[in-house]
Amino acid sequence: MKRMRDHLPSRRIIAVLAAALLATGTAACGNSDTGDGGGKDDGKITLGFSQVGAESGWRTANTTSIKESAAAAGVDLKFDDAQQKQENQIKAIRNFIQQKVDVIAFSPVVESGWDTVLKEAKDAKIPVILTDRSVDSADKSLYKTFLGSDFVKEGRLAGEWLVEQKKGATGPVNIVELQGTTGSAPANDRKKGFAEAIAANPNLKIIASQSGDFTRAGGKQVMEQFLKANPKIDVLFAHNDDMGLGALEAITAAGKVPGKDITIITVDAVKDGMQALADGRFNFIAECSPLLGPQLMDLAKKVHNGEEVPARIETQETTFTQEQAKAALPERKY
Ligand code: AHR
């Protein structure tokens, strides 16, 4: 009996020590010193990702890149498709905060209106990464970094190519523009870059400009309207391949030859777009790379570990003429 009672205090001490050790271990794994929101402590990081939707070939390739890279990097990915609606993205981000994920990343469908939800993530100490598209928040402390393309540059490259092609043209060159999703960074920026590049050439005139929402159906429908309203269209600048591909149907149905009667310039360089360019139906593409997954996983791990990351990481891209598309197509991954 005496022996039993002798054991009791030491058992209690062991229990207290074990509890203390466990608590220390949890704090270390949960990165409480790195601004982590306190996600699972199984050594794997949890990344909540809100995707814009599935509006284009580019988006599909981007989603594949993110899912495959997460699996390869051992990142536990919680993926949400917002179906091109900002309210769905806000809801998804709030769910990620509630679930206490380690890092949140998202591609904002539009530029404005994010401050409140980003502040909620910051208050919960969950770092946020912007991928593909940025936000117009004045408070840059609301996110750790922005990984993606320079959309203004893409628009400018498209415009500069056109200026070069039309050098020496004396009469008016009528341009129609298919804009991306209204209020989105790529629509705003590509429009701006293109307009800047052609500005010094008064004969290059944008006679109509409307959103086709980055979709094939939108591109086709708006191009039909453009063709009905404007008897002379010389150039189409589409903010992405998909809208350009949709417009091809409208142009052909109107009895015109795409790539010949109407010069077609697009952005992205996904496989279908590159095929249209190689076939002579498109004339020029400014590339926008969707393969952001590997860099995103690397950044997610870094911000989770409290490492410094650059505030802006720009994707490396190029442009394609018809000849270059023919050469590049066999190796094209997406
Ligand atoms: O944000 C990137 C743009 O979004 C791509 O150019 C377009 O195809 C996509 O839907």
Short mmCIF file of C-alpha atoms and ligand atoms in Angstrom, two decimals:
data_model
loop_
_atom_site.label_atom_id
_atom_site.label_comp_id
_atom_site.label_asym_id
_atom_site.label_seq_id
_atom_site.Cartn_x
_atom_site.Cartn_y
_atom_site.Cartn_z
CA MET A 1 0.00 0.00 0.00
CA LYS A 2 2.81 2.31 1.00
CA ARG A 3 4.63 1.52 -2.26
CA MET A 4 1.49 2.43 -4.30
CA ARG A 5 1.11 5.77 -2.57
CA ASP A 6 4.83 6.46 -3.15
CA HIS A 7 4.25 6.16 -6.88
CA LEU A 8 1.39 8.63 -7.03
CA PRO A 9 3.30 11.95 -6.82
CA SER A 10 5.89 10.82 -9.42
CA ARG A 11 3.08 9.80 -11.84
CA ARG A 12 1.53 13.21 -11.45
CA ILE A 13 4.90 14.87 -12.14
CA ILE A 14 5.33 12.78 -15.30
CA ALA A 15 1.85 13.75 -16.48
CA VAL A 16 2.51 17.45 -15.91
CA LEU A 17 5.88 17.23 -17.70
CA ALA A 18 4.32 15.40 -20.65
CA ALA A 19 1.59 18.04 -20.96
CA ALA A 20 4.18 20.81 -20.85
CA LEU A 21 6.31 19.10 -23.52
CA LEU A 22 3.28 18.61 -25.75
CA ALA A 23 2.35 22.27 -25.43
CA THR A 24 5.90 23.36 -26.43
CA GLY A 25 5.86 21.02 -29.41
CA THR A 26 2.52 22.37 -30.61
CA ALA A 27 3.72 25.95 -30.43
CA ALA A 28 6.82 25.09 -32.48
CA CYS A 29 4.88 23.20 -35.17
CA GLY A 30 2.08 25.76 -35.29
CA ASN A 31 4.60 28.54 -35.94
CA SER A 32 2.97 30.85 -33.43
CA ASP A 33 6.08 33.04 -33.73
CA THR A 34 5.75 33.46 -37.51
CA GLY A 35 2.33 35.02 -37.68
CA ASP A 36 0.68 31.71 -38.50
CA GLY A 37 -3.05 31.50 -37.92
CA GLY A 38 -2.59 28.19 -36.10
CA GLY A 39 -3.50 25.54 -38.64
CA LYS A 40 -3.06 21.76 -38.24
CA ASP A 41 0.25 20.75 -36.75
CA ASP A 42 0.94 17.60 -38.80
CA GLY A 43 4.03 19.13 -40.43
CA LYS A 44 2.13 19.69 -43.70
CA ILE A 45 1.06 23.21 -44.56
CA THR A 46 -2.55 23.85 -45.45
CA LEU A 47 -3.15 26.29 -48.32
CA GLY A 48 -6.61 27.69 -48.96
CA PHE A 49 -6.86 28.75 -52.62
CA SER A 50 -9.77 30.62 -54.18
CA GLN A 51 -9.75 30.36 -57.98
CA VAL A 52 -11.62 32.81 -60.24
CA GLY A 53 -13.51 30.07 -62.09
CA ALA A 54 -13.10 28.00 -65.24
CA GLU A 55 -13.80 30.70 -67.83
CA SER A 56 -10.89 30.02 -70.19
CA GLY A 57 -8.24 27.58 -71.36
CA TRP A 58 -5.74 29.70 -69.43
CA ARG A 59 -7.72 29.24 -66.21
CA THR A 60 -7.95 25.48 -66.67
CA ALA A 61 -4.18 25.29 -67.17
CA ASN A 62 -3.64 27.48 -64.10
CA THR A 63 -5.87 25.25 -61.93
CA THR A 64 -4.02 22.12 -63.12
CA SER A 65 -0.67 23.75 -62.36
CA ILE A 66 -1.76 24.67 -58.83
CA LYS A 67 -3.26 21.25 -58.04
CA GLU A 68 -0.30 19.30 -59.43
CA SER A 69 2.27 21.53 -57.71
CA ALA A 70 0.49 21.25 -54.36
CA ALA A 71 0.55 17.45 -54.58
CA ALA A 72 4.23 17.44 -55.60
CA ALA A 73 5.19 19.85 -52.80
CA GLY A 74 3.23 17.97 -50.11
CA VAL A 75 0.95 20.95 -49.55
CA ASP A 76 -2.58 20.22 -48.29
CA LEU A 77 -4.64 22.25 -50.81
CA LYS A 78 -8.17 23.42 -50.07
CA PHE A 79 -9.38 24.51 -53.51
CA ASP A 80 -12.43 26.67 -54.14
CA ASP A 81 -13.91 27.64 -57.53
CA ALA A 82 -15.65 31.04 -57.25
CA GLN A 83 -17.44 30.80 -60.60
CA GLN A 84 -16.34 34.32 -61.51
CA LYS A 85 -18.19 35.90 -58.56
CA GLN A 86 -16.49 38.15 -56.03
CA GLU A 87 -19.00 37.29 -53.29
CA ASN A 88 -18.06 33.61 -53.66
CA GLN A 89 -14.38 34.46 -53.26
CA ILE A 90 -15.06 36.52 -50.14
CA LYS A 91 -17.09 33.64 -48.71
CA ALA A 92 -14.30 31.15 -49.51
CA ILE A 93 -11.67 33.35 -47.84
CA ARG A 94 -13.86 33.65 -44.73
CA ASN A 95 -14.21 29.84 -44.66
CA PHE A 96 -10.44 29.45 -44.92
CA ILE A 97 -10.02 31.83 -41.97
CA GLN A 98 -12.55 29.82 -39.95
CA GLN A 99 -10.76 26.58 -40.80
CA LYS A 100 -7.49 28.18 -39.66
CA VAL A 101 -5.54 27.30 -42.80
CA ASP A 102 -1.84 28.20 -42.69
CA VAL A 103 -1.80 30.37 -45.83
CA ILE A 104 -4.49 31.85 -48.11
CA ALA A 105 -3.88 32.49 -51.81
CA PHE A 106 -6.31 33.79 -54.38
CA SER A 107 -6.64 35.21 -57.86
CA PRO A 108 -9.03 38.17 -57.42
CA VAL A 109 -11.82 38.21 -59.98
CA VAL A 110 -11.94 42.03 -59.85
CA GLU A 111 -9.47 44.60 -58.48
CA SER A 112 -11.61 46.47 -55.93
CA GLY A 113 -13.46 45.65 -52.74
CA TRP A 114 -11.05 43.36 -50.87
CA ASP A 115 -9.89 45.45 -47.91
CA THR A 116 -12.41 44.17 -45.34
CA VAL A 117 -11.84 40.46 -45.91
CA LEU A 118 -8.06 40.92 -46.25
CA LYS A 119 -8.09 42.74 -42.91
CA GLU A 120 -9.96 39.78 -41.39
CA ALA A 121 -7.22 37.42 -42.61
CA LYS A 122 -4.54 39.74 -41.25
CA ASP A 123 -6.27 39.93 -37.85
CA ALA A 124 -6.39 36.11 -37.80
CA LYS A 125 -2.63 36.17 -38.55
CA ILE A 126 -3.03 34.17 -41.76
CA PRO A 127 -0.66 35.36 -44.51
CA VAL A 128 -2.22 36.06 -47.91
CA ILE A 129 -0.60 35.64 -51.35
CA LEU A 130 -2.09 37.19 -54.50
CA THR A 131 -1.56 35.09 -57.61
CA ASP A 132 -2.20 35.97 -61.25
CA ARG A 133 -4.23 39.12 -60.52
CA SER A 134 -3.72 41.93 -58.03
CA VAL A 135 -6.03 44.13 -55.93
CA ASP A 136 -6.15 47.93 -55.76
CA SER A 137 -5.89 48.13 -51.94
CA ALA A 138 -3.82 51.07 -50.74
CA ASP A 139 -2.70 49.07 -47.68
CA LYS A 140 0.04 46.79 -49.02
CA SER A 141 0.43 45.12 -45.61
CA LEU A 142 -2.81 43.21 -46.28
CA TYR A 143 -0.92 40.68 -48.42
CA LYS A 144 2.62 39.30 -48.46
CA THR A 145 3.33 39.22 -52.17
CA PHE A 146 1.82 39.31 -55.65
CA LEU A 147 2.93 36.64 -58.13
CA GLY A 148 1.82 37.14 -61.73
CA SER A 149 2.19 38.79 -65.12
CA ASP A 150 2.58 42.44 -66.06
CA PHE A 151 -0.74 42.90 -67.86
CA VAL A 152 0.02 46.47 -68.96
CA LYS A 153 3.15 45.15 -70.68
CA GLU A 154 1.11 42.46 -72.48
CA GLY A 155 -1.27 45.11 -73.86
CA ARG A 156 1.65 47.29 -74.83
CA LEU A 157 3.41 44.45 -76.68
CA ALA A 158 0.20 43.75 -78.61
CA GLY A 159 -0.13 47.43 -79.54
CA GLU A 160 3.53 47.82 -80.50
CA TRP A 161 3.30 44.86 -82.86
CA LEU A 162 0.27 46.42 -84.55
CA VAL A 163 1.98 49.80 -84.91
CA GLU A 164 4.91 48.05 -86.61
CA GLN A 165 2.58 46.13 -88.99
CA LYS A 166 0.65 49.23 -89.96
CA LYS A 167 3.69 51.45 -90.43
CA GLY A 168 3.13 53.46 -93.57
CA ALA A 169 -0.65 52.83 -93.67
CA THR A 170 -2.28 56.08 -94.71
CA GLY A 171 -6.01 55.46 -94.33
CA PRO A 172 -7.83 54.78 -91.06
CA VAL A 173 -7.25 51.40 -89.37
CA ASN A 174 -10.42 50.46 -87.49
CA ILE A 175 -9.81 48.40 -84.35
CA VAL A 176 -12.39 46.59 -82.21
CA GLU A 177 -11.48 45.44 -78.72
CA LEU A 178 -12.86 42.49 -76.76
CA GLN A 179 -12.20 43.32 -73.13
CA GLY A 180 -11.86 40.76 -70.35
CA THR A 181 -14.08 40.66 -67.25
CA THR A 182 -15.18 44.18 -66.32
CA GLY A 183 -13.19 45.52 -63.37
CA SER A 184 -10.55 42.78 -63.53
CA ALA A 185 -6.85 43.68 -63.47
CA PRO A 186 -6.04 42.05 -66.84
CA ALA A 187 -8.95 43.85 -68.58
CA ASN A 188 -8.02 47.24 -67.10
CA ASP A 189 -4.29 46.84 -67.68
CA ARG A 190 -4.29 45.27 -71.15
CA LYS A 191 -6.66 48.00 -72.35
CA LYS A 192 -4.35 50.65 -70.91
CA GLY A 193 -1.13 49.16 -72.33
CA PHE A 194 -2.62 48.72 -75.81
CA ALA A 195 -4.08 52.24 -75.89
CA GLU A 196 -0.74 53.71 -74.81
CA ALA A 197 1.17 51.81 -77.48
CA ILE A 198 -1.02 52.99 -80.37
CA ALA A 199 -1.61 56.53 -79.03
CA ALA A 200 0.96 58.24 -81.24
CA ASN A 201 -0.71 56.87 -84.40
CA PRO A 202 -3.95 58.78 -85.00
CA ASN A 203 -4.95 56.55 -87.93
CA LEU A 204 -5.13 53.54 -85.54
CA LYS A 205 -8.59 54.00 -84.02
CA ILE A 206 -10.46 51.85 -81.47
CA ILE A 207 -13.97 52.14 -82.89
CA ALA A 208 -15.67 49.74 -80.42
CA SER A 209 -14.63 48.18 -77.11
CA GLN A 210 -16.77 45.87 -74.98
CA SER A 211 -16.41 43.06 -72.44
CA GLY A 212 -16.66 39.42 -73.57
CA ASP A 213 -15.92 38.28 -70.00
CA PHE A 214 -12.86 36.22 -71.06
CA THR A 215 -15.11 33.45 -72.47
CA ARG A 216 -15.52 31.98 -75.97
CA ALA A 217 -19.29 32.50 -75.87
CA GLY A 218 -18.80 36.14 -74.82
CA GLY A 219 -16.23 36.70 -77.56
CA LYS A 220 -18.51 35.28 -80.23
CA GLN A 221 -21.56 37.20 -79.12
CA VAL A 222 -19.85 40.60 -78.83
CA MET A 223 -17.98 40.13 -82.12
CA GLU A 224 -21.31 39.45 -83.85
CA GLN A 225 -22.55 42.81 -82.55
CA PHE A 226 -19.34 44.56 -83.62
CA LEU A 227 -19.65 43.11 -87.13
CA LYS A 228 -23.29 44.14 -87.44
CA ALA A 229 -22.62 47.69 -86.29
CA ASN A 230 -19.35 48.31 -88.16
CA PRO A 231 -19.01 47.57 -91.89
CA LYS A 232 -15.24 48.09 -91.86
CA ILE A 233 -13.26 46.30 -89.14
CA ASP A 234 -9.53 45.92 -89.82
CA VAL A 235 -8.22 44.66 -86.50
CA LEU A 236 -9.49 42.73 -83.48
CA PHE A 237 -7.60 43.00 -80.19
CA ALA A 238 -9.00 40.33 -77.82
CA HIS A 239 -7.80 40.36 -74.21
CA ASN A 240 -7.47 36.56 -74.29
CA ASP A 241 -7.30 33.62 -76.69
CA ASP A 242 -10.72 32.26 -75.77
CA MET A 243 -12.58 35.43 -76.75
CA GLY A 244 -10.51 35.52 -79.96
CA LEU A 245 -11.48 31.90 -80.69
CA GLY A 246 -15.16 32.69 -80.12
CA ALA A 247 -14.82 35.73 -82.41
CA LEU A 248 -13.44 33.50 -85.19
CA GLU A 249 -16.86 31.87 -85.51
CA ALA A 250 -18.61 35.23 -85.80
CA ILE A 251 -16.09 36.49 -88.37
CA THR A 252 -16.39 33.38 -90.52
CA ALA A 253 -20.19 33.48 -90.28
CA ALA A 254 -20.05 37.08 -91.52
CA GLY A 255 -18.23 35.87 -94.64
CA LYS A 256 -14.84 37.29 -93.70
CA VAL A 257 -11.51 35.49 -93.47
CA PRO A 258 -9.95 35.70 -90.00
CA GLY A 259 -6.25 36.54 -90.04
CA LYS A 260 -6.58 38.07 -93.52
CA ASP A 261 -9.63 40.36 -93.77
CA ILE A 262 -9.32 41.07 -90.05
CA THR A 263 -5.96 41.03 -88.24
CA ILE A 264 -6.38 39.25 -84.91
CA ILE A 265 -4.21 39.91 -81.85
CA THR A 266 -4.80 38.09 -78.58
CA VAL A 267 -3.17 37.40 -75.19
CA ASP A 268 -2.36 34.08 -73.41
CA ALA A 269 -0.85 31.59 -75.93
CA VAL A 270 -2.76 28.51 -74.75
CA LYS A 271 -2.68 25.54 -77.13
CA ASP A 272 -5.90 26.37 -79.03
CA GLY A 273 -4.77 29.96 -79.47
CA MET A 274 -1.33 28.86 -80.65
CA GLN A 275 -2.96 26.45 -83.10
CA ALA A 276 -5.10 29.28 -84.52
CA LEU A 277 -1.94 31.39 -84.83
CA ALA A 278 0.02 28.59 -86.53
CA ASP A 279 -2.93 28.03 -88.92
CA GLY A 280 -2.97 31.72 -89.91
CA ARG A 281 -6.35 32.52 -88.27
CA PHE A 282 -4.68 34.65 -85.54
CA ASN A 283 -1.82 37.04 -86.35
CA PHE A 284 -0.04 37.70 -83.04
CA ILE A 285 -0.21 36.59 -79.39
CA ALA A 286 1.32 38.19 -76.28
CA GLU A 287 1.99 35.35 -73.86
CA CYS A 288 0.57 35.18 -70.32
CA SER A 289 1.82 32.14 -68.43
CA PRO A 290 -0.63 30.17 -66.26
CA LEU A 291 2.08 27.90 -64.82
CA LEU A 292 2.20 29.62 -61.44
CA GLY A 293 1.84 26.51 -59.25
CA PRO A 294 5.49 25.69 -58.42
CA GLN A 295 6.33 29.30 -57.46
CA LEU A 296 3.13 29.58 -55.44
CA MET A 297 3.92 26.48 -53.35
CA ASP A 298 7.43 27.76 -52.70
CA LEU A 299 6.09 31.15 -51.60
CA ALA A 300 3.42 29.55 -49.39
CA LYS A 301 6.09 27.59 -47.52
CA LYS A 302 8.28 30.66 -47.17
CA VAL A 303 5.59 32.97 -45.80
CA HIS A 304 4.45 30.20 -43.46
CA ASN A 305 8.00 29.96 -42.10
CA GLY A 306 8.12 33.72 -41.62
CA GLU A 307 10.75 34.20 -44.36
CA GLU A 308 10.95 37.48 -46.25
CA VAL A 309 9.63 37.30 -49.84
CA PRO A 310 9.71 39.98 -52.57
CA ALA A 311 6.57 42.14 -52.63
CA ARG A 312 6.20 41.56 -56.39
CA ILE A 313 7.24 38.55 -58.47
CA GLU A 314 6.73 39.02 -62.20
CA THR A 315 6.17 36.05 -64.50
CA GLN A 316 8.59 35.74 -67.44
CA GLU A 317 6.81 35.81 -70.80
CA THR A 318 7.29 36.26 -74.54
CA THR A 319 5.31 36.96 -77.73
CA PHE A 320 4.51 34.79 -80.78
CA THR A 321 4.17 35.47 -84.50
CA GLN A 322 2.65 32.83 -86.80
CA GLU A 323 6.07 31.35 -87.63
CA GLN A 324 7.11 31.25 -83.97
CA ALA A 325 3.83 29.55 -83.04
CA LYS A 326 4.45 26.80 -85.62
CA ALA A 327 7.87 26.16 -84.11
CA ALA A 328 6.71 26.28 -80.48
CA LEU A 329 3.48 24.25 -80.78
CA PRO A 330 4.91 20.70 -80.57
CA GLU A 331 6.52 21.50 -77.19
CA ARG A 332 3.63 23.52 -75.80
CA LYS A 333 2.49 22.11 -72.44
CA TYR A 334 -0.90 23.77 -72.13
O1 AHR B 1 -5.90 36.69 -65.27
C1 AHR B 1 -5.44 36.04 -66.40
C2 AHR B 1 -6.51 36.04 -67.45
O2 AHR B 1 -7.68 35.41 -66.95
C3 AHR B 1 -6.19 35.26 -68.71
O3 AHR B 1 -5.59 36.04 -69.69
C4 AHR B 1 -7.55 34.87 -69.15
O4 AHR B 1 -7.57 33.92 -70.18
C5 AHR B 1 -8.11 34.45 -67.88
O5 AHR B 1 -9.39 34.09 -67.85
#
